[in-house]
Tab-separated table of C-alpha atoms in Angstrom:
chain	number	residue	atom	x	y	z
A	17	MET	CA	25.966	31.294	25.763
A	18	LYS	CA	27.845	30.180	22.649
A	19	LYS	CA	28.020	26.579	23.933
A	20	ILE	CA	24.316	26.581	24.762
A	21	PHE	CA	23.570	27.905	21.269
A	22	TRP	CA	25.437	25.055	19.584
A	23	LEU	CA	23.932	22.473	21.936
A	24	VAL	CA	20.396	23.715	21.273
A	25	SER	CA	21.147	23.869	17.536
A	26	ILE	CA	22.283	20.239	17.487
A	27	ILE	CA	19.248	19.076	19.485
A	28	LEU	CA	16.855	20.973	17.216
A	29	PHE	CA	18.636	19.665	14.123
A	30	LEU	CA	18.295	16.073	15.336
A	31	THR	CA	14.622	16.705	16.156
A	32	LYS	CA	14.149	18.023	12.645
A	33	ILE	CA	15.753	14.897	11.147
A	34	SER	CA	13.458	12.600	13.127
A	35	TYR	CA	10.415	14.592	12.009
A	36	SER	CA	11.549	14.364	8.379
A	37	GLN	CA	11.334	10.567	8.663
A	38	LEU	CA	7.604	10.720	9.320
A	39	SER	CA	5.857	8.066	7.335
A	40	CYS	CA	2.203	7.788	6.387
A	41	SER	CA	0.827	6.997	9.855
A	42	ASN	CA	-1.041	10.316	10.089
A	43	PHE	CA	-2.736	9.456	6.823
A	44	LEU	CA	-4.532	6.656	8.657
A	45	SER	CA	-4.931	8.043	12.164
A	46	ASN	CA	-7.123	10.847	10.794
A	47	ARG	CA	-9.745	8.309	9.675
A	48	LYS	CA	-12.472	7.426	12.159
A	49	ALA	CA	-15.081	4.677	12.129
A	50	GLU	CA	-18.717	5.369	12.813
A	51	PRO	CA	-20.701	2.884	14.921
A	52	PRO	CA	-21.622	0.095	14.524
A	53	TYR	CA	-18.314	-0.192	12.674
A	54	LYS	CA	-14.954	-0.036	14.397
A	55	MET	CA	-11.574	0.472	12.816
A	56	SER	CA	-9.826	-2.853	12.253
A	57	SER	CA	-6.222	-3.069	13.405
A	58	MET	CA	-5.508	-4.452	9.932
A	59	SER	CA	-6.080	-0.995	8.384
A	60	LYS	CA	-2.816	0.111	6.891
A	61	SER	CA	-1.242	3.106	5.253
A	62	ALA	CA	2.099	2.857	3.544
A	63	VAL	CA	4.513	5.009	1.617
A	64	SER	CA	3.877	4.186	-2.028
A	65	ILE	CA	5.853	5.000	-5.147
A	66	SER	CA	4.586	5.306	-8.712
A	67	GLY	CA	5.477	2.305	-10.853
A	68	HIS	CA	5.153	-0.057	-7.880
A	69	VAL	CA	2.500	-2.639	-7.064
A	70	TYR	CA	1.417	-3.215	-3.469
A	71	LYS	CA	-0.389	-6.352	-2.331
A	72	TYR	CA	-2.263	-6.522	0.948
A	73	GLU	CA	-3.216	-10.016	2.168
A	74	VAL	CA	-6.245	-9.612	4.434
A	75	PRO	CA	-7.712	-12.540	6.429
A	76	LEU	CA	-11.457	-12.239	7.023
A	77	SER	CA	-13.506	-13.964	9.740
A	78	ALA	CA	-16.927	-15.439	9.078
A	79	ASP	CA	-18.441	-13.797	12.153
A	80	LYS	CA	-17.812	-10.252	10.921
A	81	GLU	CA	-18.820	-7.862	8.185
A	82	TYR	CA	-16.211	-5.596	6.687
A	83	ARG	CA	-16.182	-2.230	4.940
A	84	LEU	CA	-13.228	-1.417	2.689
A	85	MET	CA	-12.185	2.123	1.762
A	86	PHE	CA	-9.173	3.352	-0.165
A	87	PHE	CA	-7.360	6.670	0.161
A	88	ALA	CA	-4.382	8.049	-1.736
A	89	SER	CA	-2.249	11.180	-1.668
A	90	PRO	CA	-3.371	13.907	-4.100
A	91	ALA	CA	0.052	13.721	-5.789
A	92	PHE	CA	-0.964	10.438	-7.441
A	93	ASN	CA	-3.844	12.253	-9.140
A	94	ASN	CA	-6.004	9.116	-8.743
A	95	ASN	CA	-3.774	7.280	-11.198
A	96	ILE	CA	-4.051	4.063	-9.214
A	97	HIS	CA	-5.680	0.744	-10.050
A	98	PHE	CA	-7.392	-1.195	-7.256
A	99	LYS	CA	-8.189	-4.881	-7.548
A	100	VAL	CA	-9.598	-7.148	-4.843
A	101	ILE	CA	-9.439	-10.940	-5.134
A	102	ASP	CA	-11.232	-13.480	-2.936
A	103	LYS	CA	-8.572	-16.139	-2.309
A	104	ASN	CA	-11.211	-18.478	-0.843
A	105	ALA	CA	-8.930	-20.362	1.614
A	106	THR	CA	-7.414	-22.596	-1.039
A	107	SER	CA	-4.039	-22.355	-2.671
A	108	ASP	CA	-5.606	-23.287	-6.020
A	109	PRO	CA	-5.593	-20.123	-8.199
A	110	SER	CA	-8.610	-21.415	-10.152
A	111	ASP	CA	-10.688	-20.845	-6.988
A	112	ASP	CA	-9.711	-17.157	-6.876
A	113	LYS	CA	-12.431	-14.696	-7.774
A	114	VAL	CA	-11.966	-11.019	-8.673
A	115	ILE	CA	-14.587	-9.130	-6.675
A	116	LEU	CA	-13.497	-5.545	-7.426
A	117	ASP	CA	-11.542	-4.122	-10.321
A	118	LEU	CA	-11.422	-0.362	-10.102
A	119	PRO	CA	-9.364	2.096	-12.080
A	120	GLY	CA	-8.676	5.069	-9.825
A	121	GLU	CA	-9.154	7.648	-12.546
A	122	ASN	CA	-12.641	8.581	-13.595
A	123	PRO	CA	-14.281	11.637	-15.146
A	124	LYS	CA	-15.379	13.086	-11.839
A	125	THR	CA	-12.060	13.007	-10.036
A	126	GLN	CA	-9.279	12.899	-12.567
A	127	ASN	CA	-8.678	16.610	-12.364
A	128	ALA	CA	-9.626	17.051	-8.748
A	129	ARG	CA	-6.303	16.028	-7.199
A	130	GLY	CA	-8.249	15.028	-4.096
A	131	THR	CA	-7.514	12.236	-1.679
A	132	ALA	CA	-10.480	10.212	-2.862
A	133	ALA	CA	-8.677	7.819	-5.214
A	134	LEU	CA	-12.179	6.776	-6.276
A	135	ALA	CA	-15.126	8.995	-7.098
A	136	PRO	CA	-17.241	10.083	-4.141
A	137	PHE	CA	-20.964	9.416	-4.339
A	138	GLU	CA	-24.021	11.249	-3.064
A	139	ASP	CA	-26.982	9.840	-1.161
A	140	LYS	CA	-30.550	10.884	-1.939
A	141	ASP	CA	-30.168	13.948	0.339
A	142	GLY	CA	-27.110	15.137	-1.559
A	143	HIS	CA	-24.573	14.216	1.156
A	144	GLU	CA	-21.267	13.217	-0.339
A	145	PHE	CA	-19.640	9.970	0.808
A	146	HIS	CA	-16.225	8.511	0.286
A	147	PRO	CA	-16.756	5.298	-1.687
A	148	TYR	CA	-16.792	2.089	0.328
A	149	PHE	CA	-17.345	-1.589	-0.347
A	150	ASP	CA	-19.204	-3.849	2.065
A	151	ILE	CA	-17.878	-7.377	2.242
A	152	ILE	CA	-19.530	-10.340	3.960
A	153	PRO	CA	-17.564	-13.581	4.352
A	154	ALA	CA	-19.829	-16.660	4.244
A	155	HIS	CA	-16.842	-18.635	5.529
A	156	ALA	CA	-13.424	-17.462	6.688
A	157	THR	CA	-11.425	-16.393	3.678
A	158	SER	CA	-8.592	-14.176	2.580
A	159	LEU	CA	-8.671	-11.150	0.322
A	160	GLU	CA	-5.779	-10.008	-1.791
A	161	ILE	CA	-5.937	-6.274	-2.399
A	162	ILE	CA	-3.710	-5.256	-5.287
A	163	ILE	CA	-2.891	-1.569	-5.548
A	164	ASP	CA	-1.093	-0.689	-8.748
A	165	VAL	CA	0.343	2.822	-8.480
A	166	LYS	CA	0.696	3.722	-12.123
A	167	GLN	CA	3.765	5.362	-13.574
A	168	PRO	CA	2.897	8.731	-15.129
A	169	PRO	CA	3.516	8.877	-18.895
A	170	ALA	CA	7.104	9.681	-19.934
A	171	GLN	CA	7.753	13.314	-20.860
A	172	LYS	CA	10.487	15.189	-22.732
A	173	ASP	CA	12.492	18.021	-21.247
A	174	GLU	CA	13.599	21.136	-23.126
A	175	TYR	CA	16.622	19.255	-24.548
A	176	GLY	CA	14.508	16.368	-25.863
A	177	ASN	CA	15.546	13.918	-23.129
A	178	THR	CA	12.857	11.523	-21.937
A	179	TYR	CA	12.088	11.489	-18.246
A	180	THR	CA	9.405	10.125	-15.977
A	181	GLU	CA	8.125	11.635	-12.789
A	182	VAL	CA	8.516	9.361	-9.766
A	183	ILE	CA	5.785	10.204	-7.317
A	184	LYS	CA	6.040	9.263	-3.661
A	185	GLY	CA	2.997	9.524	-1.429
A	186	CYS	CA	0.683	7.591	0.824
A	187	VAL	CA	-1.954	4.980	0.057
A	188	ALA	CA	-4.245	3.758	2.813
A	189	VAL	CA	-6.442	0.696	2.956
A	190	VAL	CA	-9.016	1.381	5.636
A	191	ILE	CA	-10.785	-1.717	6.976
A	192	LEU	CA	-13.823	-1.258	9.194
A	193	GLU	CA	-15.545	-4.191	10.864
A	194	LYS	CA	-18.655	-5.048	12.847
A	195	PRO	CA	-20.240	-8.279	14.116
A	196	SER	CA	-21.989	-10.177	11.347
A	197	GLU	CA	-25.757	-9.860	11.038
A	198	SER	CA	-26.371	-11.619	7.783
A	199	PHE	CA	-25.593	-15.256	8.415
B	19	MET	CA	26.792	38.842	21.441
B	20	ARG	CA	24.519	37.069	23.954
B	21	LYS	CA	21.562	38.826	22.388
B	22	PHE	CA	22.659	37.597	18.949
B	23	TYR	CA	22.793	33.940	20.068
B	24	PHE	CA	19.474	34.308	21.867
B	25	ILE	CA	17.805	35.660	18.716
B	26	MET	CA	19.444	32.941	16.612
B	27	MET	CA	18.110	30.246	18.973
B	28	LEU	CA	14.631	31.718	18.795
B	29	ALA	CA	14.811	31.800	14.994
B	30	LEU	CA	16.029	28.212	14.833
B	31	PHE	CA	13.339	27.047	17.236
B	32	SER	CA	10.610	28.778	15.174
B	33	LEU	CA	11.963	27.197	12.000
B	34	VAL	CA	11.801	23.696	13.474
B	35	VAL	CA	8.337	24.212	14.998
B	36	PHE	CA	6.894	25.501	11.717
B	37	SER	CA	8.478	22.743	9.671
B	38	CYS	CA	7.129	20.140	12.115
B	39	HIS	CA	3.612	21.435	11.503
B	40	LYS	CA	4.161	21.137	7.797
B	41	GLU	CA	5.337	17.525	8.168
B	42	LYS	CA	2.031	16.512	9.766
B	43	LYS	CA	0.611	16.286	6.264
B	44	PRO	CA	1.382	13.049	4.444
B	45	GLN	CA	4.683	13.183	2.684
B	46	GLU	CA	4.565	13.667	-1.041
B	47	GLN	CA	7.465	14.006	-3.374
B	48	ILE	CA	7.775	14.270	-7.103
B	49	GLN	CA	11.151	13.588	-8.686
B	50	LYS	CA	12.170	13.444	-12.310
B	51	THR	CA	14.064	10.297	-13.281
B	52	ILE	CA	14.988	8.429	-16.409
B	53	PRO	CA	12.830	5.299	-16.718
B	54	GLN	CA	14.960	2.187	-16.206
B	55	LYS	CA	12.628	-0.782	-16.208
B	56	ASP	CA	9.262	-1.868	-17.561
B	57	THR	CA	8.219	-4.292	-14.819
B	58	ALA	CA	6.677	-2.924	-11.642
B	59	GLU	CA	8.182	-3.780	-8.263
B	60	VAL	CA	5.816	-5.683	-5.987
B	61	GLU	CA	5.669	-5.296	-2.219
B	62	ILE	CA	3.457	-7.579	-0.110
B	63	PHE	CA	1.921	-6.743	3.277
B	64	TYR	CA	0.574	-9.621	5.360
B	65	LEU	CA	-2.033	-8.210	7.705
B	66	VAL	CA	-2.775	-9.847	11.044
B	67	PRO	CA	-5.752	-8.897	13.231
B	68	SER	CA	-5.184	-7.798	16.818
B	69	PRO	CA	-6.158	-9.971	19.805
B	70	ASP	CA	-9.124	-7.612	20.270
B	71	ASP	CA	-10.281	-8.343	16.743
B	72	ILE	CA	-9.886	-12.083	17.297
B	73	PHE	CA	-11.717	-11.890	20.649
B	74	GLY	CA	-14.761	-10.963	18.630
B	75	PHE	CA	-15.652	-14.525	19.391
B	76	ALA	CA	-15.650	-13.927	23.145
B	77	SER	CA	-19.416	-13.774	22.668
B	78	SER	CA	-19.413	-17.541	22.072
B	79	PRO	CA	-21.498	-19.131	24.865
B	80	ASP	CA	-18.810	-21.639	25.915
B	81	LEU	CA	-16.141	-18.996	26.520
B	82	TYR	CA	-15.762	-17.368	29.915
B	83	PHE	CA	-13.146	-15.551	31.980
B	84	ASP	CA	-10.759	-17.935	33.745
B	85	PRO	CA	-8.276	-15.921	35.850
B	86	SER	CA	-5.855	-18.874	36.002
B	87	LEU	CA	-5.206	-18.803	32.237
B	88	PRO	CA	-3.583	-15.420	31.461
B	89	ASN	CA	0.161	-15.029	31.940
B	90	PRO	CA	0.775	-13.875	35.550
B	91	VAL	CA	1.998	-10.269	35.683
B	92	ALA	CA	4.781	-11.344	38.057
B	93	ASN	CA	6.435	-13.138	35.128
B	94	ALA	CA	7.150	-9.801	33.408
B	95	GLY	CA	10.356	-9.407	35.429
B	96	LYS	CA	11.737	-12.666	33.985
B	97	TYR	CA	11.840	-11.423	30.412
B	98	ASN	CA	15.390	-10.199	30.150
B	99	ASN	CA	16.066	-10.273	26.429
B	100	THR	CA	14.500	-8.544	23.438
B	101	ARG	CA	12.869	-11.670	22.027
B	102	LEU	CA	11.108	-12.544	25.290
B	103	GLN	CA	10.132	-8.928	25.879
B	104	ASP	CA	8.662	-8.517	22.377
B	105	LEU	CA	6.858	-11.874	22.510
B	106	ASN	CA	5.428	-11.291	25.951
B	107	PHE	CA	4.407	-7.773	25.078
B	108	GLY	CA	2.137	-9.506	22.538
B	109	VAL	CA	1.100	-12.146	25.110
B	110	TYR	CA	0.119	-9.521	27.671
B	111	SER	CA	-1.687	-7.490	24.999
B	112	ALA	CA	-3.850	-10.557	24.373
B	113	ASP	CA	-4.429	-11.014	28.118
B	114	LEU	CA	-5.437	-7.360	28.233
B	115	ALA	CA	-7.903	-7.912	25.356
B	116	TYR	CA	-9.261	-11.055	27.105
B	117	SER	CA	-9.841	-9.174	30.381
B	118	ALA	CA	-11.479	-6.273	28.542
B	119	ALA	CA	-13.707	-8.560	26.440
B	120	PHE	CA	-15.202	-9.963	29.649
B	121	GLY	CA	-15.490	-6.554	31.341
B	122	LYS	CA	-12.916	-7.321	34.062
B	123	ARG	CA	-11.871	-3.857	35.198
B	124	GLU	CA	-9.164	-4.788	37.724
B	125	GLU	CA	-7.502	-7.301	35.403
B	126	THR	CA	-7.696	-4.883	32.472
B	127	LYS	CA	-5.977	-2.190	34.546
B	128	MET	CA	-3.369	-4.723	35.736
B	129	TYR	CA	-2.537	-5.847	32.187
B	130	LEU	CA	-2.501	-2.259	30.912
B	131	ASP	CA	0.094	-1.502	33.597
B	132	VAL	CA	2.252	-4.501	32.672
B	133	VAL	CA	2.001	-3.653	28.939
B	134	LYS	CA	3.026	-0.084	29.762
B	135	SER	CA	5.949	-1.298	31.875
B	136	LEU	CA	7.181	-3.690	29.139
B	137	SER	CA	6.770	-0.932	26.559
B	138	GLU	CA	9.532	0.999	28.325
B	139	LYS	CA	11.902	-1.958	27.956
B	140	ILE	CA	11.294	-2.338	24.237
B	141	GLY	CA	11.306	1.348	23.340
B	142	LEU	CA	7.566	1.863	22.956
B	143	SER	CA	6.994	4.123	25.943
B	144	GLU	CA	6.246	7.055	23.617
B	145	VAL	CA	2.946	5.350	22.733
B	146	PHE	CA	1.786	5.832	26.321
B	147	ASN	CA	1.386	9.577	26.046
B	148	GLU	CA	-0.326	11.751	28.653
B	149	SER	CA	-3.737	11.299	27.081
B	150	LEU	CA	-3.523	7.475	27.090
B	151	VAL	CA	-2.075	7.386	30.633
B	152	ASN	CA	-4.963	9.581	31.833
B	153	ARG	CA	-7.444	7.223	30.190
B	154	ILE	CA	-5.784	4.256	31.909
B	155	ASN	CA	-5.761	5.985	35.294
B	156	ASN	CA	-9.424	6.943	34.986
B	157	ILE	CA	-10.556	3.645	33.547
B	158	GLY	CA	-14.195	2.796	34.294
B	159	SER	CA	-15.858	-0.591	34.487
B	160	ASN	CA	-17.957	-0.292	31.342
B	161	LYS	CA	-17.105	-3.235	29.090
B	162	ASP	CA	-17.212	-1.197	25.887
B	163	SER	CA	-14.809	1.404	27.258
B	164	LEU	CA	-12.454	-1.349	28.483
B	165	ILE	CA	-12.462	-2.893	24.994
B	166	ALA	CA	-11.985	0.550	23.423
B	167	ILE	CA	-8.897	1.351	25.518
B	168	SER	CA	-7.413	-2.103	24.879
B	169	ASN	CA	-8.084	-1.743	21.157
B	170	ASP	CA	-6.764	1.838	20.944
B	171	THR	CA	-3.567	0.910	22.808
B	172	TYR	CA	-2.823	-1.947	20.399
B	173	PHE	CA	-3.701	0.212	17.405
B	174	ASP	CA	-1.321	2.978	18.573
B	175	ILE	CA	1.461	0.419	19.110
B	176	ILE	CA	1.074	-0.986	15.584
B	177	ARG	CA	1.093	2.508	14.051
B	178	TYR	CA	4.176	3.439	16.111
B	179	LEU	CA	6.120	0.325	15.036
B	180	GLU	CA	5.178	0.885	11.389
B	181	LYS	CA	6.099	4.560	11.581
B	182	TYR	CA	9.588	3.736	12.824
B	183	ASP	CA	9.931	0.730	10.513
B	184	ARG	CA	10.298	-1.756	13.385
B	185	ILE	CA	8.687	-4.500	11.363
B	186	SER	CA	10.527	-7.412	13.033
B	187	THR	CA	9.271	-6.260	16.437
B	188	LEU	CA	5.784	-5.985	14.967
B	189	ALA	CA	5.989	-9.547	13.598
B	190	ILE	CA	7.115	-10.975	16.963
B	191	LEU	CA	4.537	-8.970	18.877
B	192	ALA	CA	1.756	-10.141	16.526
B	193	ALA	CA	2.990	-13.734	16.907
B	194	GLY	CA	2.914	-13.484	20.720
B	195	GLY	CA	-0.540	-11.894	20.694
B	196	TRP	CA	-1.983	-14.498	18.352
B	197	LEU	CA	-0.485	-17.398	20.328
B	198	GLU	CA	-1.889	-16.181	23.656
B	199	THR	CA	-5.317	-15.612	22.114
B	200	MET	CA	-5.297	-19.164	20.779
B	201	TYR	CA	-3.960	-20.514	24.096
B	202	LEU	CA	-6.872	-18.959	25.966
B	203	VAL	CA	-9.501	-20.147	23.494
B	204	VAL	CA	-8.289	-23.745	22.996
B	205	ASN	CA	-8.053	-24.214	26.761
B	206	LEU	CA	-11.597	-22.944	27.340
B	207	THR	CA	-13.231	-24.983	24.598
B	208	HIS	CA	-14.246	-28.636	24.363
B	209	TYR	CA	-14.407	-30.349	21.006
B	210	THR	CA	-17.752	-31.115	19.441
B	211	PRO	CA	-18.119	-30.894	15.656
B	212	SER	CA	-21.126	-28.571	15.949
B	213	ASN	CA	-19.484	-26.159	18.409
B	214	PRO	CA	-19.215	-22.741	16.660
B	215	THR	CA	-16.036	-21.931	18.622
B	216	ILE	CA	-14.386	-25.032	17.141
B	217	GLN	CA	-15.196	-23.702	13.654
B	218	LYS	CA	-13.670	-20.342	14.609
B	219	ILE	CA	-10.524	-22.089	15.812
B	220	ALA	CA	-10.347	-23.996	12.504
B	221	ASP	CA	-10.788	-20.692	10.644
B	222	GLN	CA	-7.639	-19.419	12.347
B	223	LYS	CA	-5.784	-21.381	9.655
B	224	ILE	CA	-6.173	-18.306	7.428
B	225	ILE	CA	-4.941	-15.806	10.000
B	226	PHE	CA	-2.093	-18.128	10.949
B	227	SER	CA	-1.096	-18.470	7.305
B	228	ASN	CA	-0.735	-14.684	7.061
B	229	LEU	CA	1.185	-14.512	10.318
B	230	TYR	CA	3.509	-17.324	9.204
B	231	LYS	CA	4.240	-15.562	5.888
B	232	PHE	CA	4.790	-12.284	7.752
B	233	LEU	CA	7.375	-14.009	9.977
B	234	GLN	CA	8.979	-15.621	6.929
B	235	GLN	CA	9.244	-12.199	5.282
B	236	ASN	CA	11.362	-10.997	8.234
B	237	ILE	CA	13.308	-14.197	8.872
B	238	THR	CA	16.710	-12.521	8.591
B	239	ASP	CA	16.101	-11.247	12.124
B	240	PRO	CA	17.316	-14.052	14.477
B	241	ASN	CA	14.465	-13.437	16.949
B	242	VAL	CA	11.906	-13.756	14.152
B	243	LYS	CA	13.677	-16.894	12.926
B	244	TYR	CA	13.305	-18.467	16.375
B	245	VAL	CA	9.569	-17.779	16.439
B	246	TYR	CA	9.173	-18.914	12.805
B	247	ASP	CA	10.882	-22.235	13.562
B	248	GLU	CA	8.570	-22.819	16.535
B	249	TYR	CA	5.534	-21.922	14.423
B	250	SER	CA	6.503	-24.406	11.716
B	251	LYS	CA	5.074	-27.070	14.081
B	252	LEU	CA	1.740	-25.253	14.010
B	253	ASN	CA	1.990	-24.823	10.239
B	254	GLU	CA	2.147	-28.594	9.813
B	255	ILE	CA	-1.037	-29.033	11.855
B	256	PHE	CA	-2.968	-26.288	10.030
B	257	ASN	CA	-1.867	-27.705	6.664
B	258	ASP	CA	-3.634	-30.974	7.533
B	259	PHE	CA	-7.022	-29.295	8.052
B	260	GLU	CA	-9.498	-30.354	5.400
B	261	LEU	CA	-10.944	-27.817	2.944
B	262	VAL	CA	-14.496	-28.776	2.055
B	263	LYS	CA	-16.119	-27.222	-1.019
B	264	THR	CA	-19.582	-26.009	-0.066
B	265	GLY	CA	-20.769	-24.286	-3.258
B	266	ASN	CA	-22.716	-21.025	-3.259
B	267	GLN	CA	-25.452	-21.815	-0.769
B	268	GLN	CA	-26.002	-18.411	0.831
B	269	ASP	CA	-29.212	-16.444	0.543
B	270	LYS	CA	-27.949	-13.357	-1.218
B	271	SER	CA	-31.278	-11.541	-0.972
B	272	LYS	CA	-30.418	-10.815	2.672
B	273	VAL	CA	-27.306	-8.912	1.728
B	274	LYS	CA	-28.277	-6.675	-1.162
B	275	GLY	CA	-25.530	-4.262	-2.151
B	276	LYS	CA	-22.885	-6.242	-0.300
B	277	ILE	CA	-20.259	-8.553	-1.707
B	278	ILE	CA	-20.286	-12.161	-0.492
B	279	VAL	CA	-16.857	-13.783	-0.279
B	280	GLY	CA	-15.562	-17.145	0.972
B	281	SER	CA	-18.719	-18.897	-0.079
B	282	ASN	CA	-17.097	-21.944	-1.673
B	283	VAL	CA	-14.801	-23.445	0.926
B	284	LYS	CA	-15.119	-24.325	4.603
B	285	ILE	CA	-12.184	-25.339	6.821
B	286	VAL	CA	-12.756	-28.489	8.871
B	287	MET	CA	-10.744	-29.604	11.910
B	288	ASN	CA	-11.303	-33.038	13.497
B	289	LYS	CA	-10.948	-33.912	17.183
B	290	GLN	CA	-7.428	-35.364	16.869
B	291	GLN	CA	-6.245	-32.238	15.076
B	292	PHE	CA	-7.800	-30.054	17.785
B	293	ILE	CA	-6.019	-31.978	20.536
B	294	LYS	CA	-2.730	-31.869	18.643
B	295	LEU	CA	-3.138	-28.113	18.013
B	296	ARG	CA	-3.901	-27.475	21.692
B	297	ASN	CA	-0.879	-29.486	22.841
B	298	VAL	CA	1.540	-27.718	20.500
B	299	ILE	CA	0.095	-24.290	21.409
B	300	ASN	CA	0.495	-25.116	25.111
B	301	ASP	CA	4.114	-26.237	24.574
B	302	ILE	CA	5.113	-23.160	22.574
B	303	ARG	CA	3.324	-20.849	24.998
B	304	ALA	CA	5.157	-22.459	27.953
B	305	ASP	CA	8.443	-21.850	26.138
B	306	PHE	CA	7.661	-18.240	25.187
B	307	THR	CA	6.361	-17.197	28.610
B	308	LEU	CA	8.849	-19.260	30.674
B	309	ASN	CA	5.885	-20.970	32.373
B	310	LYS	CA	7.522	-24.399	32.411
């Protein structure tokens, strides 16, 4: 019995270690697309750390329409800056065009500690929606999504030493797509 | 004493089960540290669409299902090293997407089986859980459900590889999937400048560029390096494609509330470039799949 106990303990301990290494995949798998949209395989969630900048290079096809949504762990308290640049297929930076420039914090959500990252909006019937951005490529192009996870302001402890909180959580870029109708 | 160990085991088991439930929420941690630098660290993710996403253009009128094109399932037994297994996992995933896009039930089932069998060799068998296996076994002939199962399988594989930080495998798999998709399309299409499929092939320059940078990012892995070196031949061809400035010609009134992107530049591929691209794709594909 003693041997079995130690064997089971070791197995359970190893199981526990593997579970502790869980990344942010659940943060994405909980999101579902509603027809006519389907979830693009390019949707991505990643472990993100305050004070870091994450760039997502997203190729877009001309025969599709895309819907972009952003989600972040409540721990970041919406203190994230989102910027989306149309790279326009050229390597010339003068052709780049900023199409979205969104500070995560805003009066409606800054104290909510929700997963919205951006303020939700209501339709005319009062239904609340997670904010999304519809993108239509006229020609194939590439978007650069820049997610700047801001460092919280430095604080002082009881002895007067300065410290900064390092926050680790998940940020997800959800990309939905459907066949193009517009062009 | 036996009772003591039994109770201890039960307690330990409960502890692990409850903590596993807790871990299902996204991880969040807050630590206090002394600030050390002013500049933010930058991490770049190069995203590559799945073969299913690329086969969005299976609706093009000149594309059809040619059973002689996909990689024969019998070849799966030949892939006896990690690089070939990873690459051909991607190749077969594209063949699966191709079969599903044209509503071919038997072929879809056949390629699902070969993908499942290769998954065991490269440590991805966990993706094929009971629910997915049941879906495969009860697969219908409805085209949408075939596409859905092909798409979901690929999606689960990507999430699994990301979760366990197997990024090199992901890069090789994506490279194999993209190559097979291109192989199928370039061998089904004939060049005419007005052919919409030709424009879609030219547009692959952007997806390829991302894939190439993704491989470059993981080049310390010798298997990735091999694929990257092969793809440098394709990079040369794509770099020669002409970028034509078109100006903002689109009728924006049709798309109120939506953001128009890519409206300034169109990628143009001429006939010689198409032939060269097809030849190099065919050569690399023959090497990767051992179809020489």
